[in-house]
Amino acid sequence: MDPAAAERLHEWLASEEYNLNGMGCDFRGADLSGGDFSNSWFTDAVLVAVRLVGASFYRADLQSADLTGANLTDADLVKANLDEAVLRSAVLDGADLVGASLCDVDARGAGFRGTRFIGAELLDVDMRGSDLSDAVVEENFFEIKADDTTVLRGLRGTVFGPITVVEGDSVREVGGAELEAWIAARGGQVQVIPPRRPSR
């Protein structure tokens, strides 16, 4: 719908340039499923409701991108930068977020069914209403915000805590054995390992 974004895509497809510069572009209305956007720049891009099924964003910069309602099913987001991105109601089922960075992210109502968060950093990520069914975590910084509408059935692996639990007007931090029990009560099986500071 945005002529400037369409032109940027056409120029990139017609050239031998490997990395797309989509910074600040509005890609609404596009279907970019299966695209290889490894090492590309989508900083501040608008990708609202864009189809990105099976797309590769390996080491891509998606900082502050608006991915509200985007379909990222089975996408490769290994080592991608998603800091300050908006993932509200986005679908990331089966996506690979190994080593990805998600700091200060709004992921309310997003789908993460079967998503792999191995070695990822989730710091101040709002996952209220999100579905983490059968997602895999391994040595993750998992400082998320969750509530009773956050689905954790089948979530498994290891995390550093704590998480922030919102219950009505009450907000509290839950970590250690209490966090393990809180997740187990919701059908997940996660081991909380001793905390350490993020590497950066």
PDB file of C-alpha atoms in Angstrom:
ATOM      1  CA  MET A   1       0.000   0.000   0.000  1.00  0.00           C
ATOM      2  CA  ASP A   2       2.989   2.289   0.554  1.00  0.00           C
ATOM      3  CA  PRO A   3       4.626   3.122  -2.822  1.00  0.00           C
ATOM      4  CA  ALA A   4       7.963   3.874  -1.165  1.00  0.00           C
ATOM      5  CA  ALA A   5       8.054   0.482   0.555  1.00  0.00           C
ATOM      6  CA  ALA A   6       7.007  -1.276  -2.672  1.00  0.00           C
ATOM      7  CA  GLU A   7       9.762   0.480  -4.584  1.00  0.00           C
ATOM      8  CA  ARG A   8      12.318  -0.476  -1.932  1.00  0.00           C
ATOM      9  CA  LEU A   9      11.267  -4.122  -2.247  1.00  0.00           C
ATOM     10  CA  HIS A  10      11.356  -4.100  -6.041  1.00  0.00           C
ATOM     11  CA  GLU A  11      14.811  -2.513  -6.092  1.00  0.00           C
ATOM     12  CA  TRP A  12      16.077  -5.086  -3.614  1.00  0.00           C
ATOM     13  CA  LEU A  13      14.615  -8.013  -5.580  1.00  0.00           C
ATOM     14  CA  ALA A  14      16.098  -6.724  -8.830  1.00  0.00           C
ATOM     15  CA  SER A  15      19.568  -6.209  -7.393  1.00  0.00           C
ATOM     16  CA  GLU A  16      22.194  -8.510  -5.957  1.00  0.00           C
ATOM     17  CA  GLU A  17      22.047  -6.660  -2.654  1.00  0.00           C
ATOM     18  CA  TYR A  18      21.772  -9.266   0.090  1.00  0.00           C
ATOM     19  CA  ASN A  19      20.427  -7.125   2.931  1.00  0.00           C
ATOM     20  CA  LEU A  20      17.155  -5.249   2.560  1.00  0.00           C
ATOM     21  CA  ASN A  21      16.999  -1.810   4.131  1.00  0.00           C
ATOM     22  CA  GLY A  22      13.379  -1.537   5.199  1.00  0.00           C
ATOM     23  CA  MET A  23      13.951   0.927   8.021  1.00  0.00           C
ATOM     24  CA  GLY A  24      10.893   3.066   8.655  1.00  0.00           C
ATOM     25  CA  CYS A  25       8.991   1.592   5.697  1.00  0.00           C
ATOM     26  CA  ASP A  26       5.292   0.750   5.817  1.00  0.00           C
ATOM     27  CA  PHE A  27       4.797  -2.801   4.526  1.00  0.00           C
ATOM     28  CA  ARG A  28       1.112  -3.134   5.365  1.00  0.00           C
ATOM     29  CA  GLY A  29      -0.736  -5.129   2.723  1.00  0.00           C
ATOM     30  CA  ALA A  30       2.335  -7.111   1.687  1.00  0.00           C
ATOM     31  CA  ASP A  31       2.788 -10.873   1.709  1.00  0.00           C
ATOM     32  CA  LEU A  32       6.458 -11.517   2.425  1.00  0.00           C
ATOM     33  CA  SER A  33       6.075 -15.184   3.314  1.00  0.00           C
ATOM     34  CA  GLY A  34       9.182 -17.284   2.667  1.00  0.00           C
ATOM     35  CA  GLY A  35      11.398 -14.242   2.147  1.00  0.00           C
ATOM     36  CA  ASP A  36      15.056 -14.312   3.163  1.00  0.00           C
ATOM     37  CA  PHE A  37      15.604 -11.160   5.187  1.00  0.00           C
ATOM     38  CA  SER A  38      18.707 -12.359   7.002  1.00  0.00           C
ATOM     39  CA  ASN A  39      20.810  -9.477   8.344  1.00  0.00           C
ATOM     40  CA  SER A  40      18.251  -6.979   7.024  1.00  0.00           C
ATOM     41  CA  TRP A  41      17.081  -3.781   8.709  1.00  0.00           C
ATOM     42  CA  PHE A  42      13.456  -3.282   9.685  1.00  0.00           C
ATOM     43  CA  THR A  43      14.044  -0.746  12.439  1.00  0.00           C
ATOM     44  CA  ASP A  44      10.845   1.281  13.043  1.00  0.00           C
ATOM     45  CA  ALA A  45       9.150  -0.527  10.127  1.00  0.00           C
ATOM     46  CA  VAL A  46       5.382  -0.992  10.035  1.00  0.00           C
ATOM     47  CA  LEU A  47       4.538  -4.668   9.459  1.00  0.00           C
ATOM     48  CA  VAL A  48       1.000  -4.619  10.845  1.00  0.00           C
ATOM     49  CA  ALA A  49      -0.936  -7.744   9.750  1.00  0.00           C
ATOM     50  CA  VAL A  50       1.772  -8.611   7.195  1.00  0.00           C
ATOM     51  CA  ARG A  51       2.137 -12.294   6.239  1.00  0.00           C
ATOM     52  CA  LEU A  52       5.656 -13.454   7.058  1.00  0.00           C
ATOM     53  CA  VAL A  53       5.064 -17.202   7.205  1.00  0.00           C
ATOM     54  CA  GLY A  54       8.347 -19.114   7.049  1.00  0.00           C
ATOM     55  CA  ALA A  55      10.360 -15.942   6.466  1.00  0.00           C
ATOM     56  CA  SER A  56      13.962 -15.761   7.662  1.00  0.00           C
ATOM     57  CA  PHE A  57      15.034 -12.863   9.862  1.00  0.00           C
ATOM     58  CA  TYR A  58      18.318 -14.385  10.978  1.00  0.00           C
ATOM     59  CA  ARG A  59      20.278 -11.631  12.769  1.00  0.00           C
ATOM     60  CA  ALA A  60      17.811  -9.052  11.397  1.00  0.00           C
ATOM     61  CA  ASP A  61      17.199  -5.769  13.182  1.00  0.00           C
ATOM     62  CA  LEU A  62      13.496  -5.389  13.978  1.00  0.00           C
ATOM     63  CA  GLN A  63      13.952  -2.925  16.813  1.00  0.00           C
ATOM     64  CA  SER A  64      10.837  -0.820  17.422  1.00  0.00           C
ATOM     65  CA  ALA A  65       9.052  -2.486  14.483  1.00  0.00           C
ATOM     66  CA  ASP A  66       5.261  -2.684  14.681  1.00  0.00           C
ATOM     67  CA  LEU A  67       4.291  -6.312  14.040  1.00  0.00           C
ATOM     68  CA  THR A  68       0.773  -6.075  15.454  1.00  0.00           C
ATOM     69  CA  GLY A  69      -1.271  -8.971  14.064  1.00  0.00           C
ATOM     70  CA  ALA A  70       1.567 -10.146  11.793  1.00  0.00           C
ATOM     71  CA  ASN A  71       1.733 -13.829  10.858  1.00  0.00           C
ATOM     72  CA  LEU A  72       5.236 -15.111  11.658  1.00  0.00           C
ATOM     73  CA  THR A  73       4.322 -18.807  11.770  1.00  0.00           C
ATOM     74  CA  ASP A  74       7.474 -20.952  11.434  1.00  0.00           C
ATOM     75  CA  ALA A  75       9.632 -17.848  10.936  1.00  0.00           C
ATOM     76  CA  ASP A  76      13.380 -17.928  11.580  1.00  0.00           C
ATOM     77  CA  LEU A  77      14.152 -15.199  14.118  1.00  0.00           C
ATOM     78  CA  VAL A  78      17.434 -16.646  15.347  1.00  0.00           C
ATOM     79  CA  LYS A  79      19.544 -13.906  16.964  1.00  0.00           C
ATOM     80  CA  ALA A  80      17.091 -11.264  15.751  1.00  0.00           C
ATOM     81  CA  ASN A  81      16.818  -7.949  17.576  1.00  0.00           C
ATOM     82  CA  LEU A  82      13.192  -7.388  18.574  1.00  0.00           C
ATOM     83  CA  ASP A  83      13.844  -4.866  21.339  1.00  0.00           C
ATOM     84  CA  GLU A  84      10.944  -2.430  21.820  1.00  0.00           C
ATOM     85  CA  ALA A  85       8.966  -4.140  19.058  1.00  0.00           C
ATOM     86  CA  VAL A  86       5.178  -4.464  19.148  1.00  0.00           C
ATOM     87  CA  LEU A  87       3.937  -8.059  18.783  1.00  0.00           C
ATOM     88  CA  ARG A  88       0.376  -7.597  19.964  1.00  0.00           C
ATOM     89  CA  SER A  89      -1.854 -10.393  18.611  1.00  0.00           C
ATOM     90  CA  ALA A  90       0.961 -11.537  16.318  1.00  0.00           C
ATOM     91  CA  VAL A  91       1.248 -15.249  15.487  1.00  0.00           C
ATOM     92  CA  LEU A  92       4.686 -16.762  16.070  1.00  0.00           C
ATOM     93  CA  ASP A  93       3.617 -20.410  16.285  1.00  0.00           C
ATOM     94  CA  GLY A  94       6.576 -22.699  15.610  1.00  0.00           C
ATOM     95  CA  ALA A  95       8.930 -19.746  15.200  1.00  0.00           C
ATOM     96  CA  ASP A  96      12.599 -20.099  16.093  1.00  0.00           C
ATOM     97  CA  LEU A  97      13.808 -17.374  18.471  1.00  0.00           C
ATOM     98  CA  VAL A  98      17.082 -18.996  19.527  1.00  0.00           C
ATOM     99  CA  GLY A  99      19.385 -16.292  20.859  1.00  0.00           C
ATOM    100  CA  ALA A 100      16.889 -13.540  20.043  1.00  0.00           C
ATOM    101  CA  SER A 101      16.633 -10.345  22.069  1.00  0.00           C
ATOM    102  CA  LEU A 102      13.210  -9.172  23.240  1.00  0.00           C
ATOM    103  CA  CYS A 103      13.515  -6.268  25.662  1.00  0.00           C
ATOM    104  CA  ASP A 104      10.614  -3.960  26.493  1.00  0.00           C
ATOM    105  CA  VAL A 105       8.262  -5.738  24.075  1.00  0.00           C
ATOM    106  CA  ASP A 106       4.459  -5.587  23.970  1.00  0.00           C
ATOM    107  CA  ALA A 107       3.402  -9.148  23.120  1.00  0.00           C
ATOM    108  CA  ARG A 108      -0.075  -9.113  24.630  1.00  0.00           C
ATOM    109  CA  GLY A 109      -2.369 -11.678  23.034  1.00  0.00           C
ATOM    110  CA  ALA A 110       0.382 -13.092  20.811  1.00  0.00           C
ATOM    111  CA  GLY A 111       0.605 -16.758  19.829  1.00  0.00           C
ATOM    112  CA  PHE A 112       3.826 -18.599  20.681  1.00  0.00           C
ATOM    113  CA  ARG A 113       2.594 -22.178  20.340  1.00  0.00           C
ATOM    114  CA  GLY A 114       5.593 -24.475  19.936  1.00  0.00           C
ATOM    115  CA  THR A 115       7.971 -21.507  19.677  1.00  0.00           C
ATOM    116  CA  ARG A 116      11.615 -22.108  20.612  1.00  0.00           C
ATOM    117  CA  PHE A 117      13.096 -19.488  22.964  1.00  0.00           C
ATOM    118  CA  ILE A 118      16.429 -21.226  23.555  1.00  0.00           C
ATOM    119  CA  GLY A 119      19.085 -18.883  24.943  1.00  0.00           C
ATOM    120  CA  ALA A 120      16.857 -15.865  24.263  1.00  0.00           C
ATOM    121  CA  GLU A 121      16.575 -12.740  26.395  1.00  0.00           C
ATOM    122  CA  LEU A 122      13.026 -11.802  27.352  1.00  0.00           C
ATOM    123  CA  LEU A 123      13.296  -8.732  29.566  1.00  0.00           C
ATOM    124  CA  ASP A 124      10.204  -6.713  30.421  1.00  0.00           C
ATOM    125  CA  VAL A 125       8.042  -8.530  27.862  1.00  0.00           C
ATOM    126  CA  ASP A 126       4.293  -8.160  28.361  1.00  0.00           C
ATOM    127  CA  MET A 127       2.768 -11.581  27.635  1.00  0.00           C
ATOM    128  CA  ARG A 128      -0.615 -11.108  29.239  1.00  0.00           C
ATOM    129  CA  GLY A 129      -3.127 -13.084  27.195  1.00  0.00           C
ATOM    130  CA  SER A 130      -0.409 -14.770  25.134  1.00  0.00           C
ATOM    131  CA  ASP A 131      -0.436 -18.481  24.281  1.00  0.00           C
ATOM    132  CA  LEU A 132       2.837 -20.280  25.095  1.00  0.00           C
ATOM    133  CA  SER A 133       1.442 -23.790  24.649  1.00  0.00           C
ATOM    134  CA  ASP A 134       4.246 -26.330  24.074  1.00  0.00           C
ATOM    135  CA  ALA A 135       6.873 -23.578  23.780  1.00  0.00           C
ATOM    136  CA  VAL A 136      10.459 -24.508  24.658  1.00  0.00           C
ATOM    137  CA  VAL A 137      12.713 -22.412  26.874  1.00  0.00           C
ATOM    138  CA  GLU A 138      16.317 -23.179  27.746  1.00  0.00           C
ATOM    139  CA  GLU A 139      18.455 -20.935  29.938  1.00  0.00           C
ATOM    140  CA  ASN A 140      16.256 -17.980  29.070  1.00  0.00           C
ATOM    141  CA  PHE A 141      16.061 -14.662  30.780  1.00  0.00           C
ATOM    142  CA  PHE A 142      12.309 -14.862  31.231  1.00  0.00           C
ATOM    143  CA  GLU A 143      11.354 -11.596  32.903  1.00  0.00           C
ATOM    144  CA  ILE A 144       7.870 -11.490  31.444  1.00  0.00           C
ATOM    145  CA  LYS A 145       4.573 -10.073  32.637  1.00  0.00           C
ATOM    146  CA  ALA A 146       1.827 -12.707  32.808  1.00  0.00           C
ATOM    147  CA  ASP A 147      -1.692 -13.111  34.145  1.00  0.00           C
ATOM    148  CA  ASP A 148      -4.386 -15.777  34.336  1.00  0.00           C
ATOM    149  CA  THR A 149      -5.078 -15.401  30.606  1.00  0.00           C
ATOM    150  CA  THR A 150      -1.479 -16.339  29.725  1.00  0.00           C
ATOM    151  CA  VAL A 151      -1.568 -19.941  28.472  1.00  0.00           C
ATOM    152  CA  LEU A 152       1.402 -22.006  29.713  1.00  0.00           C
ATOM    153  CA  ARG A 153       0.157 -25.532  29.011  1.00  0.00           C
ATOM    154  CA  GLY A 154       3.053 -27.690  27.801  1.00  0.00           C
ATOM    155  CA  LEU A 155       5.670 -24.954  28.310  1.00  0.00           C
ATOM    156  CA  ARG A 156       8.916 -26.729  29.205  1.00  0.00           C
ATOM    157  CA  GLY A 157      12.588 -26.111  29.834  1.00  0.00           C
ATOM    158  CA  THR A 158      14.718 -23.907  32.074  1.00  0.00           C
ATOM    159  CA  VAL A 159      14.534 -20.201  32.832  1.00  0.00           C
ATOM    160  CA  PHE A 160      16.054 -17.526  34.999  1.00  0.00           C
ATOM    161  CA  GLY A 161      13.326 -15.646  36.803  1.00  0.00           C
ATOM    162  CA  PRO A 162      11.545 -13.828  38.099  1.00  0.00           C
ATOM    163  CA  ILE A 163       8.339 -13.037  36.247  1.00  0.00           C
ATOM    164  CA  THR A 164       5.765 -10.402  37.100  1.00  0.00           C
ATOM    165  CA  VAL A 165       2.302 -11.796  37.797  1.00  0.00           C
ATOM    166  CA  VAL A 166      -0.681  -9.497  37.435  1.00  0.00           C
ATOM    167  CA  GLU A 167      -3.805 -10.538  39.336  1.00  0.00           C
ATOM    168  CA  GLY A 168      -6.477  -7.867  39.175  1.00  0.00           C
ATOM    169  CA  ASP A 169      -5.033  -4.797  40.863  1.00  0.00           C
ATOM    170  CA  SER A 170      -2.251  -6.852  42.423  1.00  0.00           C
ATOM    171  CA  VAL A 171       1.218  -7.043  40.880  1.00  0.00           C
ATOM    172  CA  ARG A 172       3.916  -9.281  42.322  1.00  0.00           C
ATOM    173  CA  GLU A 173       7.206 -10.883  41.358  1.00  0.00           C
ATOM    174  CA  VAL A 174       7.366 -14.667  41.351  1.00  0.00           C
ATOM    175  CA  GLY A 175      10.625 -16.596  41.167  1.00  0.00           C
ATOM    176  CA  GLY A 176      12.377 -19.782  42.221  1.00  0.00           C
ATOM    177  CA  ALA A 177      10.279 -22.683  43.481  1.00  0.00           C
ATOM    178  CA  GLU A 178       7.184 -20.495  43.607  1.00  0.00           C
ATOM    179  CA  LEU A 179       7.527 -19.759  39.878  1.00  0.00           C
ATOM    180  CA  GLU A 180       7.959 -23.454  39.105  1.00  0.00           C
ATOM    181  CA  ALA A 181       4.776 -24.217  41.040  1.00  0.00           C
ATOM    182  CA  TRP A 182       2.884 -21.329  39.413  1.00  0.00           C
ATOM    183  CA  ILE A 183       3.751 -22.620  35.924  1.00  0.00           C
ATOM    184  CA  ALA A 184       3.069 -26.254  36.920  1.00  0.00           C
ATOM    185  CA  ALA A 185      -0.407 -25.292  38.121  1.00  0.00           C
ATOM    186  CA  ARG A 186      -1.051 -24.092  34.582  1.00  0.00           C
ATOM    187  CA  GLY A 187       0.177 -27.264  32.871  1.00  0.00           C
ATOM    188  CA  GLY A 188       3.806 -26.315  32.214  1.00  0.00           C
ATOM    189  CA  GLN A 189       7.006 -27.947  33.446  1.00  0.00           C
ATOM    190  CA  VAL A 190       9.804 -25.437  33.853  1.00  0.00           C
ATOM    191  CA  GLN A 191      12.872 -25.508  36.076  1.00  0.00           C
ATOM    192  CA  VAL A 192      13.980 -22.143  37.463  1.00  0.00           C
ATOM    193  CA  ILE A 193      17.765 -21.982  37.615  1.00  0.00           C
ATOM    194  CA  PRO A 194      19.863 -19.573  39.695  1.00  0.00           C
ATOM    195  CA  PRO A 195      19.733 -16.057  38.295  1.00  0.00           C
ATOM    196  CA  ARG A 196      22.618 -14.292  36.645  1.00  0.00           C
ATOM    197  CA  ARG A 197      22.900 -10.954  34.987  1.00  0.00           C
ATOM    198  CA  PRO A 198      22.395 -10.544  31.236  1.00  0.00           C
ATOM    199  CA  SER A 199      25.590 -10.632  29.232  1.00  0.00           C
ATOM    200  CA  ARG A 200      25.126  -7.156  27.888  1.00  0.00           C
TER     201      ARG A 200
END
